[in-house]
Amino acid sequence: MKRRNVLKLGLLAGAAAALPAERLLGPFTATATAAPGPKVRLFDTPLKVPPVLKPKYSVLGTDYYDMSMRATTQEILPGLQTPIWGYDGVFPGPTIKARRNRPIVIRQHNKLGKDIQAAVHLHGGNVPSGSDGLPGDEIEFGEDRFYYYPNRQPATTLWYHDHVHHHESFNTYQGLTGLYLITDSQEDCLGLPDGKYDVPLVIQDRSFNADGSFRLPNPEAGEFFGEVAVVNGKAHPFLKVEQRRYRFRLLNGSSVDTLHELTLGPGDSFHVIGTDGGLLTAPAPVTKLPLAPSERAEVVIDFARYPVGSQIVLNSSIFGAPLQIMRFDVVKATGKSHKLPSKLVPIQRLKESQAKVRRDITLNLDLATGQMVINGKSFEPGRVDITPKLGTTEVWTIINGESAELPIPHVFHTHLVRFQILDRNGVAPAPIESGWKDSVTVMPGERVRIIMKFGDFTGKFLYHCHLLGHADAGMMATMEVKR
Ligand code: C2O
Ligand code: CU
Ligand code: CU
């Protein structure tokens, strides 16, 4: 099966299943098959970096933040105002900078509007169940909730986003996404590019109506992802870069089926230094970087190799469909470049021999019911599907159980625990997939074995497909970690 056909058949079925009738009656109905959106000029607007939020106060080694989710408008396309939902009224939301072992408490106020619920999830966060954004823990309009994040993890790039069941895809598409960075002393010692040379790139595709409002891609019309690449809240921006090394924290924050494969100029290589759950053991050179929805990759690009005046485009191919994401415009360096260390951080490999429990997790579209299921079951809040034991190591085989006729890709994600990939169809992972992960792509016909250790917290947590339309449509389940 050609990848292109995977897209045509698979995503169509997936996206259609992911949009039950009631969802199509939302604000997008009137425009679902609407006229072409506004013309978007490429590389017209400078890249912006999301603001970093300051704690409201700090007491006894804990930082307290206050945020409110609001509906407002923002200039994403030059000269047009797009209605958005934003954490603190911005899209993407403000960045939270955390330090390892220094806890954070965030009070989130829901000021989105009448009848709109919210639930905040720290994706990749090792957090107590009550702060995970579970169904049943939604914040009603006008109310607030405290989230407690202990930050016991090593340096990593996490993100937070909405998690109201059946609305994950819609709510995050409206803008409810933001970055959450954890730093630690181990990372400090590496001398990686920092300050203005450490740049987050939150990549989110969108479609627009002529008036600038968001429009969901319409799978009936053969659209599976937004045709406009929005980076840090601006469409196809450009960034002036000096002739030196930069660290970029890439997040694919797409709400729809956008499985990126990123490249620079033809054959140009760059280094991957980190994955979802932290830094790699050593920089891994690549020319292509797959980045599925919810995955993070940290990369170092050395612009010293390009002459001043070069314009380097960050390209993507989404199942063969090209998308130019943004452009780097190379200028003269003002100082000495950071070095790229040959070693990063040690990663303790989890050993299969330590695994007490093995599970098969099959993801597929149930053709009889039109529901997206995990091991035959569609999500039900309150139902506990598995009960891992605190302190134990488990091996899960994630199986893409789609039929050959409807080859739909899935992106498997676990809350609470980071995992390591043991193998994909029996083959050990490439260096860029050999670090800590919390999301993994499982293509049609693939079986990916992952290993994880349940530590720190008991209680209920979710696991699901991170093509959020699939999660909306039932491809989600609950684990209860028990003592
Ligand atoms: Cu991004 Cu349930 O997660
Ligand atoms: Cu998550
Ligand atoms: Cu899926």
Short mmCIF file of C-alpha atoms and ligand atoms in Angstrom, two decimals:
data_model
loop_
_atom_site.label_atom_id
_atom_site.label_comp_id
_atom_site.label_asym_id
_atom_site.label_seq_id
_atom_site.Cartn_x
_atom_site.Cartn_y
_atom_site.Cartn_z
CA MET A 1 0.00 0.00 0.00
CA LYS A 2 1.37 3.39 -0.99
CA ARG A 3 1.46 6.01 1.76
CA ARG A 4 -0.67 8.28 -0.35
CA ASN A 5 -3.42 5.66 -0.45
CA VAL A 6 -3.10 5.22 3.27
CA LEU A 7 -3.97 8.88 3.50
CA LYS A 8 -6.86 8.75 1.09
CA LEU A 9 -8.57 5.70 2.46
CA GLY A 10 -7.49 5.64 6.02
CA LEU A 11 -7.79 9.20 7.10
CA LEU A 12 -11.08 9.58 5.32
CA ALA A 13 -12.58 6.75 7.32
CA GLY A 14 -10.89 7.89 10.48
CA ALA A 15 -11.89 11.48 10.14
CA ALA A 16 -15.46 10.60 9.19
CA ALA A 17 -15.77 8.33 12.20
CA ALA A 18 -14.27 11.03 14.32
CA LEU A 19 -16.99 13.47 13.45
CA PRO A 20 -20.28 12.16 14.79
CA ALA A 21 -23.30 14.15 13.67
CA GLU A 22 -23.56 16.27 16.79
CA ARG A 23 -20.02 17.51 16.31
CA LEU A 24 -20.82 18.70 12.82
CA LEU A 25 -23.57 20.86 14.23
CA GLY A 26 -21.02 22.99 16.04
CA PRO A 27 -19.85 26.43 14.98
CA PHE A 28 -18.23 25.01 11.87
CA THR A 29 -21.42 23.75 10.21
CA ALA A 30 -22.20 26.80 8.19
CA THR A 31 -18.77 26.83 6.63
CA ALA A 32 -17.85 23.16 6.44
CA THR A 33 -17.98 23.20 2.67
CA ALA A 34 -17.35 26.89 2.36
CA ALA A 35 -15.59 28.96 -0.22
CA PRO A 36 -11.80 29.02 -0.34
CA GLY A 37 -10.09 30.72 2.57
CA PRO A 38 -8.02 33.89 2.39
CA LYS A 39 -4.84 33.92 0.33
CA VAL A 40 -1.97 33.38 2.69
CA ARG A 41 1.40 34.85 1.75
CA LEU A 42 4.34 32.68 2.75
CA PHE A 43 7.06 33.98 5.07
CA ASP A 44 5.51 37.42 5.45
CA THR A 45 5.36 37.69 9.22
CA PRO A 46 8.17 37.38 11.75
CA LEU A 47 8.02 34.42 14.12
CA LYS A 48 6.89 35.22 17.63
CA VAL A 49 7.87 33.36 20.74
CA PRO A 50 5.01 32.71 23.18
CA PRO A 51 5.27 34.82 26.36
CA VAL A 52 6.68 33.16 29.47
CA LEU A 53 4.26 33.35 32.38
CA LYS A 54 5.51 34.69 35.72
CA PRO A 55 4.42 33.07 38.96
CA LYS A 56 1.88 35.07 40.93
CA TYR A 57 3.87 34.26 44.04
CA SER A 58 6.29 31.67 45.39
CA VAL A 59 5.98 30.08 48.81
CA LEU A 60 8.14 27.37 50.37
CA GLY A 61 9.78 26.36 47.11
CA THR A 62 6.53 26.18 45.16
CA ASP A 63 5.52 28.56 42.38
CA TYR A 64 1.87 29.58 42.08
CA TYR A 65 0.42 30.59 38.75
CA ASP A 66 -2.93 31.96 37.77
CA MET A 67 -4.34 31.53 34.30
CA SER A 68 -7.69 32.13 32.72
CA MET A 69 -9.01 30.56 29.57
CA ARG A 70 -10.72 33.15 27.45
CA ALA A 71 -12.35 33.56 24.08
CA THR A 72 -10.85 36.46 22.18
CA THR A 73 -9.40 37.29 18.77
CA GLN A 74 -5.84 37.23 17.51
CA GLU A 75 -3.99 38.21 14.33
CA ILE A 76 -2.79 34.90 12.91
CA LEU A 77 -3.10 35.93 9.27
CA PRO A 78 -1.87 39.46 8.50
CA GLY A 79 -4.72 41.98 8.68
CA LEU A 80 -7.39 39.50 9.86
CA GLN A 81 -8.67 38.77 13.33
CA THR A 82 -9.28 35.10 14.15
CA PRO A 83 -11.58 34.20 17.04
CA ILE A 84 -9.59 31.89 19.33
CA TRP A 85 -9.78 30.25 22.72
CA GLY A 86 -6.58 30.89 24.59
CA TYR A 87 -4.95 30.18 27.90
CA ASP A 88 -4.65 33.71 29.28
CA GLY A 89 -6.26 34.81 26.04
CA VAL A 90 -3.32 33.92 23.78
CA PHE A 91 -2.72 31.21 21.20
CA PRO A 92 -0.58 29.28 21.85
CA GLY A 93 -0.86 29.91 25.58
CA PRO A 94 1.94 31.32 27.70
CA THR A 95 4.95 29.08 28.28
CA ILE A 96 5.48 27.76 31.78
CA LYS A 97 9.12 27.34 32.76
CA ALA A 98 9.57 24.79 35.51
CA ARG A 99 12.61 23.49 37.31
CA ARG A 100 13.06 19.83 38.16
CA ASN A 101 11.80 19.01 41.69
CA ARG A 102 10.35 22.48 42.17
CA PRO A 103 6.57 22.02 42.26
CA ILE A 104 4.11 24.28 40.52
CA VAL A 105 0.47 24.94 41.29
CA ILE A 106 -1.66 26.48 38.54
CA ARG A 107 -5.11 27.84 39.18
CA GLN A 108 -7.05 27.66 35.94
CA HIS A 109 -10.16 29.76 35.51
CA ASN A 110 -12.69 28.87 32.85
CA LYS A 111 -13.90 32.14 31.33
CA LEU A 112 -14.53 30.64 27.89
CA GLY A 113 -18.27 31.15 27.75
CA LYS A 114 -21.64 29.77 28.75
CA ASP A 115 -21.86 25.97 28.75
CA ILE A 116 -18.27 25.53 27.64
CA GLN A 117 -16.35 23.08 29.82
CA ALA A 118 -12.58 22.85 30.09
CA ALA A 119 -10.10 20.33 31.44
CA VAL A 120 -6.39 21.02 31.47
CA HIS A 121 -3.98 18.17 30.79
CA LEU A 122 -0.20 18.43 31.11
CA HIS A 123 0.86 16.17 28.27
CA GLY A 124 3.86 14.07 29.26
CA GLY A 125 3.56 15.16 32.87
CA ASN A 126 4.18 12.77 35.74
CA VAL A 127 1.34 14.21 37.84
CA PRO A 128 -1.23 13.03 40.38
CA SER A 129 -4.50 11.74 38.98
CA GLY A 130 -6.50 14.71 40.29
CA SER A 131 -4.35 17.06 38.20
CA ASP A 132 -4.48 15.02 35.00
CA GLY A 133 -7.63 16.53 33.46
CA LEU A 134 -9.76 13.39 33.68
CA PRO A 135 -13.39 13.18 32.59
CA GLY A 136 -15.43 14.12 35.64
CA ASP A 137 -12.84 16.74 36.60
CA GLU A 138 -13.93 19.35 34.07
CA ILE A 139 -14.03 23.02 34.99
CA GLU A 140 -17.45 24.53 34.38
CA PHE A 141 -17.78 28.03 32.97
CA GLY A 142 -17.12 30.57 35.70
CA GLU A 143 -15.33 28.07 37.93
CA ASP A 144 -11.70 27.29 38.54
CA ARG A 145 -9.50 24.38 39.51
CA PHE A 146 -6.03 23.97 41.00
CA TYR A 147 -3.57 21.72 39.17
CA TYR A 148 -0.52 20.40 41.02
CA TYR A 149 2.60 19.58 39.02
CA PRO A 150 5.51 18.14 41.04
CA ASN A 151 8.07 18.31 38.16
CA ARG A 152 10.01 15.26 39.21
CA GLN A 153 11.06 14.59 35.63
CA PRO A 154 14.35 15.40 33.95
CA ALA A 155 14.63 18.35 31.57
CA THR A 156 12.05 18.07 28.82
CA THR A 157 9.60 19.88 26.59
CA LEU A 158 6.01 19.20 27.62
CA TRP A 159 2.81 20.89 26.60
CA TYR A 160 -0.59 21.49 28.08
CA HIS A 161 -3.88 21.30 26.26
CA ASP A 162 -7.58 20.81 26.73
CA HIS A 163 -8.94 17.32 27.41
CA VAL A 164 -12.73 17.52 27.65
CA HIS A 165 -13.95 14.21 26.29
CA HIS A 166 -15.57 14.38 22.83
CA HIS A 167 -14.14 17.89 22.51
CA GLU A 168 -10.37 17.35 22.66
CA SER A 169 -9.97 17.94 18.96
CA PHE A 170 -12.29 20.94 18.74
CA ASN A 171 -11.07 22.66 21.91
CA THR A 172 -7.40 22.35 21.04
CA TYR A 173 -8.12 23.45 17.46
CA GLN A 174 -9.72 26.58 18.94
CA GLY A 175 -6.32 27.31 20.48
CA LEU A 176 -6.18 25.72 23.94
CA THR A 177 -2.55 24.61 23.79
CA GLY A 178 0.66 25.83 25.40
CA LEU A 179 4.23 24.82 26.23
CA TYR A 180 5.58 23.64 29.56
CA LEU A 181 9.36 23.36 29.82
CA ILE A 182 11.26 21.61 32.58
CA THR A 183 14.95 22.35 33.02
CA ASP A 184 17.50 20.72 35.32
CA SER A 185 21.16 20.95 36.32
CA GLN A 186 22.20 18.05 34.10
CA GLU A 187 20.98 19.94 31.06
CA ASP A 188 22.57 23.18 32.30
CA CYS A 189 26.01 21.56 32.14
CA LEU A 190 25.72 20.66 28.47
CA GLY A 191 26.18 24.15 27.09
CA LEU A 192 23.35 23.78 24.59
CA PRO A 193 22.19 26.89 22.72
CA ASP A 194 20.19 28.98 25.19
CA GLY A 195 18.51 32.35 25.55
CA LYS A 196 17.45 33.66 22.15
CA TYR A 197 19.16 30.68 20.53
CA ASP A 198 16.71 28.27 22.20
CA VAL A 199 13.46 28.70 20.28
CA PRO A 200 10.19 26.80 20.70
CA LEU A 201 8.28 26.04 17.50
CA VAL A 202 4.69 25.01 18.13
CA ILE A 203 3.51 23.78 14.74
CA GLN A 204 -0.25 23.64 14.26
CA ASP A 205 -2.06 23.37 10.97
CA ARG A 206 -5.26 25.29 10.41
CA SER A 207 -7.81 26.04 7.74
CA PHE A 208 -9.42 29.46 7.55
CA ASN A 209 -12.58 31.04 6.28
CA ALA A 210 -12.32 34.22 4.22
CA ASP A 211 -13.06 36.33 7.32
CA GLY A 212 -10.09 34.79 9.13
CA SER A 213 -12.07 32.44 11.38
CA PHE A 214 -10.89 28.87 11.84
CA ARG A 215 -12.47 26.16 9.72
CA LEU A 216 -12.06 22.45 10.45
CA PRO A 217 -10.69 20.47 7.53
CA ASN A 218 -13.51 18.66 5.81
CA PRO A 219 -12.67 15.01 5.12
CA GLU A 220 -15.66 14.73 2.77
CA ALA A 221 -13.87 17.21 0.54
CA GLY A 222 -10.63 15.27 0.73
CA GLU A 223 -9.08 17.52 3.37
CA PHE A 224 -7.32 15.79 6.23
CA PHE A 225 -5.24 18.61 7.66
CA GLY A 226 -5.23 22.37 7.55
CA GLU A 227 -3.43 23.76 4.52
CA VAL A 228 -1.93 26.63 6.51
CA ALA A 229 0.99 25.97 8.86
CA VAL A 230 0.67 28.12 11.96
CA VAL A 231 3.84 28.37 14.03
CA ASN A 232 3.63 29.95 17.49
CA GLY A 233 0.34 31.49 16.42
CA LYS A 234 1.50 33.04 13.10
CA ALA A 235 0.90 31.64 9.63
CA HIS A 236 4.08 30.55 7.79
CA PRO A 237 6.39 32.95 9.63
CA PHE A 238 10.05 33.68 9.01
CA LEU A 239 12.84 33.88 11.56
CA LYS A 240 16.13 35.74 11.20
CA VAL A 241 18.84 33.38 12.38
CA GLU A 242 22.51 34.09 12.92
CA GLN A 243 25.24 31.93 11.39
CA ARG A 244 25.47 29.71 14.46
CA ARG A 245 23.74 26.84 16.23
CA TYR A 246 20.16 27.06 17.42
CA ARG A 247 18.16 24.73 19.57
CA PHE A 248 14.56 24.34 18.45
CA ARG A 249 11.88 22.70 20.55
CA LEU A 250 9.44 21.31 18.03
CA LEU A 251 5.92 20.40 19.02
CA ASN A 252 3.39 19.05 16.57
CA GLY A 253 0.36 20.55 18.28
CA SER A 254 -2.08 19.62 15.54
CA SER A 255 -5.61 18.65 16.42
CA VAL A 256 -6.22 16.74 13.22
CA ASP A 257 -4.45 14.02 11.28
CA THR A 258 -1.22 15.84 10.47
CA LEU A 259 1.66 13.38 10.50
CA HIS A 260 4.59 15.58 9.54
CA GLU A 261 7.85 14.53 7.99
CA LEU A 262 10.13 17.53 8.38
CA THR A 263 13.12 18.43 6.21
CA LEU A 264 15.34 21.46 5.54
CA GLY A 265 16.96 21.97 2.13
CA PRO A 266 17.49 18.82 0.04
CA GLY A 267 19.86 16.52 1.91
CA ASP A 268 20.56 19.05 4.67
CA SER A 269 21.19 17.38 7.97
CA PHE A 270 20.52 18.53 11.51
CA HIS A 271 20.71 16.87 14.90
CA VAL A 272 17.95 15.53 17.07
CA ILE A 273 18.88 15.97 20.74
CA GLY A 274 15.62 15.18 22.50
CA THR A 275 12.31 13.37 22.27
CA ASP A 276 8.97 13.58 24.11
CA GLY A 277 10.37 12.76 27.54
CA GLY A 278 13.80 14.37 27.56
CA LEU A 279 17.23 14.49 25.99
CA LEU A 280 18.81 11.63 24.05
CA THR A 281 22.09 9.97 25.06
CA ALA A 282 23.80 11.61 22.07
CA PRO A 283 22.80 13.92 19.21
CA ALA A 284 21.40 11.91 16.29
CA PRO A 285 22.00 13.29 12.80
CA VAL A 286 18.99 13.18 10.46
CA THR A 287 17.86 14.62 7.16
CA LYS A 288 14.19 13.79 7.78
CA LEU A 289 12.22 13.98 10.98
CA PRO A 290 8.80 12.39 11.38
CA LEU A 291 6.71 14.32 13.91
CA ALA A 292 3.23 13.04 14.65
CA PRO A 293 0.57 15.02 16.50
CA SER A 294 1.59 15.48 20.16
CA GLU A 295 5.20 14.38 19.59
CA ARG A 296 8.05 16.68 20.52
CA ALA A 297 11.52 16.70 19.08
CA GLU A 298 14.35 18.94 20.09
CA VAL A 299 16.81 19.66 17.33
CA VAL A 300 20.01 21.61 16.84
CA ILE A 301 20.45 23.30 13.48
CA ASP A 302 23.83 24.81 12.60
CA PHE A 303 23.25 27.80 10.34
CA ALA A 304 27.00 28.52 10.16
CA ARG A 305 27.13 26.29 7.11
CA TYR A 306 24.86 28.61 5.11
CA PRO A 307 26.06 31.87 3.54
CA VAL A 308 24.59 35.13 4.81
CA GLY A 309 21.40 35.84 2.89
CA SER A 310 20.39 32.18 2.58
CA GLN A 311 16.74 31.41 3.00
CA ILE A 312 16.20 27.96 4.43
CA VAL A 313 12.68 26.59 4.39
CA LEU A 314 11.44 24.13 6.97
CA ASN A 315 9.41 21.78 4.81
CA SER A 316 6.99 19.05 5.63
CA SER A 317 5.52 16.22 3.71
CA ILE A 318 2.25 14.91 5.06
CA PHE A 319 1.82 11.50 3.43
CA GLY A 320 3.43 12.98 0.35
CA ALA A 321 1.51 16.28 0.39
CA PRO A 322 4.06 19.11 0.65
CA LEU A 323 3.67 21.95 3.16
CA GLN A 324 6.17 24.77 3.60
CA ILE A 325 6.07 25.52 7.29
CA MET A 326 8.38 28.49 7.89
CA ARG A 327 11.62 30.05 6.70
CA PHE A 328 14.95 30.78 8.34
CA ASP A 329 16.73 33.85 6.95
CA VAL A 330 20.44 33.63 7.66
CA VAL A 331 22.28 36.73 8.91
CA LYS A 332 25.79 37.29 10.28
CA ALA A 333 26.58 35.91 13.72
CA THR A 334 27.03 38.41 16.54
CA GLY A 335 28.99 36.09 18.82
CA LYS A 336 30.51 32.67 19.20
CA SER A 337 28.33 29.67 18.49
CA HIS A 338 27.41 27.11 21.13
CA LYS A 339 29.07 23.73 20.72
CA LEU A 340 27.14 20.59 20.04
CA PRO A 341 28.13 18.16 22.80
CA SER A 342 28.96 14.65 21.62
CA LYS A 343 27.20 13.14 24.63
CA LEU A 344 23.99 14.34 26.24
CA VAL A 345 22.44 12.47 29.18
CA PRO A 346 22.54 8.84 30.27
CA ILE A 347 19.29 6.96 29.72
CA GLN A 348 18.68 3.90 31.81
CA ARG A 349 17.26 1.23 29.50
CA LEU A 350 14.28 -0.60 30.93
CA LYS A 351 14.90 -4.32 30.66
CA GLU A 352 12.36 -6.67 29.24
CA SER A 353 13.45 -9.28 31.75
CA GLN A 354 12.07 -7.02 34.50
CA ALA A 355 8.60 -6.88 32.98
CA LYS A 356 6.02 -8.69 35.07
CA VAL A 357 3.04 -7.93 32.87
CA ARG A 358 2.49 -7.99 29.12
CA ARG A 359 -0.49 -6.48 27.38
CA ASP A 360 -1.74 -6.28 23.84
CA ILE A 361 -3.35 -2.97 22.94
CA THR A 362 -5.19 -3.11 19.62
CA LEU A 363 -6.36 0.11 18.00
CA ASN A 364 -8.94 0.06 15.26
CA LEU A 365 -12.07 1.50 13.73
CA ASP A 366 -14.97 -0.83 14.46
CA LEU A 367 -16.70 -1.00 11.11
CA ALA A 368 -19.91 -2.36 12.64
CA THR A 369 -20.46 0.63 14.95
CA GLY A 370 -18.32 3.38 13.41
CA GLN A 371 -16.58 3.79 16.75
CA MET A 372 -12.83 4.00 17.23
CA VAL A 373 -11.93 1.35 19.78
CA ILE A 374 -9.13 0.02 21.96
CA ASN A 375 -9.26 -3.74 22.41
CA GLY A 376 -12.77 -3.69 21.01
CA LYS A 377 -14.12 -1.09 23.41
CA SER A 378 -15.04 2.50 22.92
CA PHE A 379 -14.19 4.91 25.76
CA GLU A 380 -16.50 5.09 28.72
CA PRO A 381 -15.71 7.45 31.55
CA GLY A 382 -15.80 5.57 34.82
CA ARG A 383 -14.89 2.20 33.32
CA VAL A 384 -11.44 1.00 34.35
CA ASP A 385 -9.80 -0.97 31.55
CA ILE A 386 -6.52 -2.04 33.10
CA THR A 387 -4.95 -1.87 36.56
CA PRO A 388 -1.15 -1.66 36.47
CA LYS A 389 0.57 -2.06 39.81
CA LEU A 390 2.70 0.72 41.27
CA GLY A 391 6.38 -0.09 40.95
CA THR A 392 6.03 -2.71 38.22
CA THR A 393 7.43 -2.77 34.73
CA GLU A 394 5.13 -3.68 31.85
CA VAL A 395 5.57 -4.39 28.16
CA TRP A 396 2.73 -3.35 25.88
CA THR A 397 2.38 -4.38 22.27
CA ILE A 398 0.54 -1.63 20.45
CA ILE A 399 -1.13 -3.12 17.42
CA ASN A 400 -2.62 -1.13 14.58
CA GLY A 401 -5.56 -3.44 13.96
CA GLU A 402 -6.96 -1.78 10.86
CA SER A 403 -7.98 -3.83 7.88
CA ALA A 404 -5.98 -3.65 4.69
CA GLU A 405 -8.93 -1.91 3.05
CA LEU A 406 -9.03 0.92 5.60
CA PRO A 407 -5.44 1.50 6.63
CA ILE A 408 -5.73 4.21 9.29
CA PRO A 409 -2.62 5.38 11.16
CA HIS A 410 -2.73 5.83 14.95
CA VAL A 411 -0.56 7.69 17.42
CA PHE A 412 -0.58 5.93 20.77
CA HIS A 413 -0.16 8.07 23.89
CA THR A 414 0.06 7.24 27.59
CA HIS A 415 -0.64 9.68 30.38
CA LEU A 416 1.51 9.56 33.54
CA VAL A 417 4.30 7.27 32.34
CA ARG A 418 7.06 7.75 29.84
CA PHE A 419 8.01 4.68 27.90
CA GLN A 420 10.84 3.33 25.78
CA ILE A 421 10.28 1.68 22.42
CA LEU A 422 11.57 -1.90 22.35
CA ASP A 423 10.88 -2.59 18.71
CA ARG A 424 8.64 -1.88 15.75
CA ASN A 425 7.71 -5.04 13.84
CA GLY A 426 10.65 -6.71 15.55
CA VAL A 427 13.19 -4.07 14.55
CA ALA A 428 14.94 -1.97 17.21
CA PRO A 429 14.05 1.75 17.05
CA ALA A 430 16.16 4.28 15.16
CA PRO A 431 18.29 6.60 17.37
CA ILE A 432 15.65 9.35 17.19
CA GLU A 433 13.06 6.99 18.70
CA SER A 434 15.35 5.50 21.30
CA GLY A 435 14.82 8.15 23.97
CA TRP A 436 11.93 8.63 26.40
CA LYS A 437 8.60 8.81 24.63
CA ASP A 438 4.96 9.35 25.52
CA SER A 439 3.52 9.16 22.01
CA VAL A 440 4.34 6.77 19.21
CA THR A 441 3.09 6.40 15.66
CA VAL A 442 1.71 2.97 14.79
CA MET A 443 1.14 2.69 11.07
CA PRO A 444 -1.24 0.18 9.48
CA GLY A 445 0.27 -3.28 9.75
CA GLU A 446 2.65 -2.24 12.52
CA ARG A 447 3.15 -3.66 16.00
CA VAL A 448 5.18 -1.49 18.32
CA ARG A 449 6.37 -2.88 21.63
CA ILE A 450 6.90 -0.36 24.43
CA ILE A 451 8.18 -0.77 27.98
CA MET A 452 7.32 1.37 30.98
CA LYS A 453 7.60 1.42 34.74
CA PHE A 454 4.73 2.62 36.91
CA GLY A 455 6.12 4.87 39.59
CA ASP A 456 5.09 7.80 41.72
CA PHE A 457 1.31 8.01 41.45
CA THR A 458 -1.69 5.75 41.91
CA GLY A 459 -5.14 6.49 40.55
CA LYS A 460 -6.81 6.86 37.20
CA PHE A 461 -5.10 8.01 34.03
CA LEU A 462 -5.95 7.86 30.36
CA TYR A 463 -4.26 6.28 27.37
CA HIS A 464 -5.47 6.97 23.88
CA CYS A 465 -4.81 7.72 20.24
CA HIS A 466 -3.50 11.26 19.87
CA LEU A 467 -5.13 11.84 16.53
CA LEU A 468 -7.60 13.72 18.67
CA GLY A 469 -10.54 13.02 16.41
CA HIS A 470 -9.97 9.34 17.11
CA ALA A 471 -9.90 9.96 20.87
CA ASP A 472 -13.11 12.00 20.53
CA ALA A 473 -14.66 9.06 18.71
CA GLY A 474 -13.83 6.58 21.48
CA MET A 475 -10.20 5.51 21.01
CA MET A 476 -9.33 6.15 24.63
CA ALA A 477 -9.26 4.02 27.78
CA THR A 478 -8.59 4.29 31.50
CA MET A 479 -5.89 2.66 33.57
CA GLU A 480 -6.01 2.68 37.33
CA VAL A 481 -2.59 2.39 38.90
CA LYS A 482 -2.92 0.51 42.19
CA ARG A 483 -0.69 -0.11 45.12
CU1 C2O B 1 -1.93 15.16 24.83
CU2 C2O B 1 -4.42 12.70 26.69
O1 C2O B 1 -3.11 13.92 25.79
CU CU B 2 -1.22 13.25 27.69
CU CU B 3 -6.00 6.80 15.93
#
